[in-house]
Amino acid sequence: LPVEMKEVVLWSPEEVTNWLTENAVPEYCEPLKSFTGQDLINLTEEDFKKTPLSRVSSDSGQRLLHMIETLKMAHHMEAHKNGHVNGHIRVGNAARENGCSSKTKLNGMPNGYKKEMIKIPMPEPERSQYPMEWGKTFLAFIYALSCFIFTTVTISVVHERVPPKEVQPPLPDAFFDRFDRVQWAFSICEINGMILVGLWFVQWLLLKYKSIIGRRFFCIVGTLYLYRCITMYVTTLPVPGMHFKCSPKLFGDWESHLRRIMKLIAGGGLSITGSHHMCGDYLYSGHTVILTLTYLFIKEYSPRRLWWYHWLCWALSMVGMFCILLAHDHYTVDVVVAYYITTRLFWWYHTMANQQV
Amino acid sequence: MNTIETAKLEEHMEGQNNDTSNGYSRPTLSVSEENKNGTSKPKGLSNGLRKTTKKYPDYIQIAMPAESRNKFPLEWWKTGIAFVYALFNLILTTVMITVVHERVPPKELSPPLPDKFFDYIDRVKWAFSVSEINGMILVGLWIFQWLFLRYKSIVGRRFFFIIGTLYLYRCITMYVTTLPVPGMHFQCAPKLNGDSQAKVQRILRLISGGGLSITGSHILCGDFLFSGHTVVLTLIYLFIKEYSPRHFWWYHLICWLMSAAGIICILVAHEHYTVDVIIAYYITTRLFWWYHSMANEKTLKVSSQTNFLSRAWWYPIFYFFEKNVQGSVPCSFSWPISWPPGCFKSSCKKYSRVQKTGEDNEKST
């Protein structure tokens, strides 16, 4: 409708009549035939109370006034520009409401507008979106610590039940059939693990939301070790290779048990530190868990563009896992299951944390 | 006014339907310019609406995404692909069992591993039959229920895919490390040592018997980690519960009891190590929940930075199967013996918008 494109204030009476006809209110053509665009805009309710307009329709001009409002909206009336506050709904004469004004961003205070303002309360972000809540992180740390200690106790218990390697030879393993044992491989694995843990620790110190991420790490690592306790305990696998030198069994000597547990915790469960002489903790591999998990966390909480850093950590992780198998220190199924459970738990947790569903 | 409008629209639609093709874009008017929406597929609405917009120019046309496209397309061919995938994995598992059987150490050389459950509970001979009977009942119930589902193809597709993937995982864990037999009562068939024909015969026997001991087909050893029986018992229960009405609590309870009893009987019969059962339960439940979370939530269906669930290796296959399924499959049932349901439903699609939504509301329970 081309006539609408021209500014309303410049309309001639003829254009006004055309507009009235087009908008299905021809009954107003006669009384408003001398009205220009400016007069049209200046129509108010009072005008409809007097003759001749009061005779035209029974709604005291509500509909026509509404249409004029719409027209004014469409042309962004300059006259009222300084009178609108952002987000205000203009409650006009009786039944009129239009939400158009909420879209236009106009500033200022209303002049001469004796309308009622409705204030829409915007939710104020009073709380930070990422609260620190160190208390929860501490709880998570306690949880992880207790899972670690529980694992150590379980290893100590399971050690008693491992069948001696003479009675129960190592199980057939597809990887062991193809690759012979390399003696120093396990040290590589543990060194890689320590490097990765060190890198992750340094990275964590530099993060802004330390507490949240730390909480996640403790939660996940704790749960993984808890699962490990269960699988280690229920069925005891024999030693994967004849090279294993398992400590002698203690048969109920609680003090020595305790000392072993302390030694294992102090050494972090690593063979390099000489703390890990106990057997039986094969399904599933704790070393794989740490290697995979630190890599996942490093990748997730570092900038995307540090691709070389990610590649380095991935290589460390992969080489470490390969070396576990090369050293014949774990069965292949231990490593596979550990990888699966770690990645699934990590992705599951983070999807729930990040998605708002 | 509205009813008159709708009536007019219907009239126009009937008249225009035969000469407008799908995807006819509405002619643009100055008023309805902003409503040009590429996703809507109006079928013959354009002419009727043009007349009305001219008459009532202050009406703003809000383009509704046309409901004429089915939200749950059947796509039986995808179900066929899923079935082939499951079948392939099943056969692969059977082959793998035969291969692994050759590597199982004899029970004299490699006695059963220490197991906590076995320490406390002695072997009961008939328990495994109970487990297998429970499994067969559950499978029967599930097939029966599946026949009555309205969206058979979609649910069937999911079942085949999940069970196929679980058996694939099982192949891997069975093959890499061979556990010894869990009990001295095991009678393993003699090793064949390279006799391929006899091996093929064994494979066929295993498949035809469904891998069950009751049918006498399962004489091979070595397939312990993880337990296939547990997978089937758990998965069937999960599917039964998911795709049946919520208020059938007694039905769910019975199935749960059968499933749990079956799993415990596996252990009581000393047929699997405890760790086999635990890992099988864990992997089955996780995969089922993972798949269904992704299928039911729109935000989780697409691969994005925050959607970690899409990092699973089978995500492309999942997307291929589920991309046309809009939303959660409603729990509705229909008679299994009917002509392809699509036929009857689509012939009634030429109703006005009001009537059509009413019909849809009736149908979905």
CSV table of C-alpha atoms in Angstrom, one decimal, chain B residues 23-185:
chain,number,residue,atom,x,y,z
B,23,GLY,CA,6.6,-25.8,-1.3
B,24,TYR,CA,4.7,-23.1,-3.2
B,25,SER,CA,6.0,-19.9,-1.6
B,26,ARG,CA,3.4,-17.3,-0.7
B,27,PRO,CA,3.3,-14.2,-2.8
B,28,THR,CA,4.8,-11.4,-0.8
B,29,LEU,CA,2.7,-8.4,0.1
B,30,SER,CA,3.9,-5.4,1.9
B,31,VAL,CA,2.2,-6.4,5.0
B,32,SER,CA,3.2,-10.0,5.0
B,33,GLU,CA,6.8,-9.3,3.9
B,34,GLU,CA,8.3,-10.0,7.2
B,35,ASN,CA,6.5,-13.4,7.4
B,36,LYS,CA,8.3,-15.0,4.6
B,37,ASN,CA,9.4,-18.2,6.2
B,38,GLY,CA,11.4,-20.7,4.2
B,39,THR,CA,10.5,-23.6,6.5
B,40,SER,CA,6.8,-23.6,6.1
B,41,LYS,CA,5.2,-25.7,3.5
B,42,PRO,CA,1.8,-24.3,2.7
B,43,LYS,CA,-0.3,-26.5,0.6
B,44,GLY,CA,-2.6,-24.4,-1.5
B,45,LEU,CA,-3.1,-21.7,1.1
B,46,SER,CA,-1.5,-18.9,-0.9
B,47,ASN,CA,-4.5,-17.8,-3.0
B,48,GLY,CA,-7.0,-17.9,-0.3
B,49,LEU,CA,-4.8,-16.0,2.0
B,50,ARG,CA,-3.9,-13.3,-0.5
B,51,LYS,CA,-7.5,-12.4,-0.7
B,52,THR,CA,-7.9,-12.2,3.0
B,53,THR,CA,-4.8,-10.1,3.5
B,54,LYS,CA,-5.9,-7.6,1.0
B,55,LYS,CA,-9.2,-7.3,2.7
B,56,TYR,CA,-7.8,-7.1,6.2
B,57,PRO,CA,-4.4,-5.5,5.8
B,58,ASP,CA,-3.9,-5.0,9.5
B,59,TYR,CA,-3.9,-8.7,10.1
B,60,ILE,CA,-0.3,-9.9,10.6
B,61,GLN,CA,0.3,-13.3,9.2
B,62,ILE,CA,2.3,-15.5,11.6
B,63,ALA,CA,3.8,-18.4,9.7
B,64,MET,CA,3.2,-21.6,11.6
B,65,PRO,CA,5.5,-24.4,10.7
B,66,ALA,CA,3.2,-26.6,8.8
B,67,GLU,CA,2.3,-29.8,10.6
B,68,SER,CA,1.9,-31.7,7.3
B,69,ARG,CA,5.2,-33.4,7.8
B,70,ASN,CA,5.2,-36.4,10.0
B,71,LYS,CA,6.9,-35.9,13.3
B,72,PHE,CA,7.8,-39.6,13.5
B,73,PRO,CA,8.5,-40.9,10.1
B,74,LEU,CA,8.6,-44.7,10.0
B,75,GLU,CA,11.5,-45.2,7.6
B,76,TRP,CA,11.5,-49.0,7.7
B,77,TRP,CA,14.6,-49.1,5.6
B,78,LYS,CA,16.6,-47.6,8.4
B,79,THR,CA,15.3,-50.3,10.7
B,80,GLY,CA,16.5,-52.8,8.2
B,81,ILE,CA,20.0,-51.3,8.2
B,82,ALA,CA,20.0,-51.5,12.0
B,83,PHE,CA,18.8,-55.1,11.9
B,84,VAL,CA,21.7,-56.0,9.5
B,85,TYR,CA,24.1,-54.2,11.8
B,86,ALA,CA,22.8,-56.2,14.8
B,87,LEU,CA,22.9,-59.4,12.9
B,88,PHE,CA,26.5,-58.8,11.7
B,89,ASN,CA,27.6,-58.1,15.3
B,90,LEU,CA,25.8,-61.2,16.5
B,91,ILE,CA,27.6,-63.4,13.9
B,92,LEU,CA,30.9,-61.6,14.8
B,93,THR,CA,30.4,-62.5,18.4
B,94,THR,CA,29.7,-66.1,17.6
B,95,VAL,CA,32.9,-66.3,15.5
B,96,MET,CA,34.8,-64.6,18.3
B,97,ILE,CA,33.5,-67.1,20.8
B,98,THR,CA,34.8,-69.9,18.6
B,99,VAL,CA,38.2,-68.3,18.3
B,100,VAL,CA,38.5,-67.5,22.0
B,101,HIS,CA,37.5,-71.0,22.9
B,102,GLU,CA,40.7,-72.2,21.5
B,103,ARG,CA,42.7,-70.0,23.8
B,104,VAL,CA,41.0,-70.8,27.1
B,105,PRO,CA,43.4,-72.5,29.4
B,106,PRO,CA,42.3,-75.9,30.6
B,107,LYS,CA,40.8,-75.9,34.0
B,108,GLU,CA,43.5,-78.1,35.4
B,109,LEU,CA,46.2,-75.7,34.5
B,110,SER,CA,44.2,-72.5,35.2
B,111,PRO,CA,41.8,-73.0,38.1
B,112,PRO,CA,38.8,-70.7,38.5
B,113,LEU,CA,39.7,-67.2,39.7
B,114,PRO,CA,38.8,-66.2,43.3
B,115,ASP,CA,35.4,-64.6,43.3
B,116,LYS,CA,33.7,-63.0,46.3
B,117,PHE,CA,30.2,-64.2,45.3
B,118,PHE,CA,31.4,-67.7,44.8
B,119,ASP,CA,33.1,-67.7,48.2
B,120,TYR,CA,29.8,-67.0,49.9
B,121,ILE,CA,27.3,-68.9,47.8
B,122,ASP,CA,27.8,-72.4,46.6
B,123,ARG,CA,26.8,-73.5,43.2
B,124,VAL,CA,23.1,-74.4,42.5
B,125,LYS,CA,22.8,-76.6,39.4
B,126,TRP,CA,19.4,-75.6,38.1
B,127,ALA,CA,19.9,-71.9,38.5
B,128,PHE,CA,21.2,-71.2,35.0
B,129,SER,CA,18.1,-72.8,33.5
B,130,VAL,CA,16.0,-70.4,35.6
B,131,SER,CA,18.1,-67.5,34.2
B,132,GLU,CA,17.6,-68.6,30.6
B,133,ILE,CA,13.9,-69.2,31.0
B,134,ASN,CA,13.5,-65.7,32.5
B,135,GLY,CA,15.4,-64.4,29.6
B,136,MET,CA,13.2,-66.2,27.1
B,137,ILE,CA,10.1,-65.0,28.8
B,138,LEU,CA,11.3,-61.4,28.8
B,139,VAL,CA,12.2,-61.6,25.1
B,140,GLY,CA,8.8,-63.0,24.4
B,141,LEU,CA,7.1,-60.3,26.3
B,142,TRP,CA,9.1,-57.6,24.6
B,143,ILE,CA,8.4,-58.9,21.1
B,144,PHE,CA,4.7,-59.0,22.0
B,145,GLN,CA,4.8,-55.5,23.3
B,146,TRP,CA,6.8,-54.3,20.3
B,147,LEU,CA,4.2,-55.7,17.9
B,148,PHE,CA,1.6,-53.5,19.5
B,149,LEU,CA,3.7,-50.3,19.4
B,150,ARG,CA,2.6,-47.7,17.0
B,151,TYR,CA,6.1,-46.5,16.1
B,152,LYS,CA,7.5,-50.0,15.7
B,153,SER,CA,10.2,-49.1,13.2
B,154,ILE,CA,11.7,-46.3,15.4
B,155,VAL,CA,11.8,-48.4,18.5
B,156,GLY,CA,13.0,-51.5,16.6
B,157,ARG,CA,15.8,-49.5,15.1
B,158,ARG,CA,16.9,-48.4,18.5
B,159,PHE,CA,16.8,-51.8,19.9
B,160,PHE,CA,18.9,-53.3,17.1
B,161,PHE,CA,21.4,-50.6,17.2
B,162,ILE,CA,22.0,-50.8,21.0
B,163,ILE,CA,22.1,-54.5,21.2
B,164,GLY,CA,24.4,-54.6,18.2
B,165,THR,CA,26.8,-52.1,19.8
B,166,LEU,CA,26.8,-54.0,23.1
B,167,TYR,CA,27.7,-57.3,21.4
B,168,LEU,CA,30.4,-55.5,19.5
B,169,TYR,CA,31.9,-54.2,22.8
B,170,ARG,CA,31.6,-57.7,24.1
B,171,CYS,CA,33.6,-59.1,21.1
B,172,ILE,CA,36.4,-56.7,22.0
B,173,THR,CA,36.5,-57.5,25.7
B,174,MET,CA,36.2,-61.3,25.1
B,175,TYR,CA,38.9,-61.4,22.6
B,176,VAL,CA,41.7,-59.3,24.2
B,177,THR,CA,42.0,-61.2,27.5
B,178,THR,CA,40.7,-64.7,28.0
B,179,LEU,CA,39.4,-65.5,31.5
B,180,PRO,CA,39.5,-69.1,32.7
B,181,VAL,CA,36.3,-71.0,33.4
B,182,PRO,CA,34.5,-69.9,36.5
B,183,GLY,CA,33.9,-73.3,37.9
B,184,MET,CA,35.2,-76.8,37.7
B,185,HIS,CA,31.8,-78.0,36.6
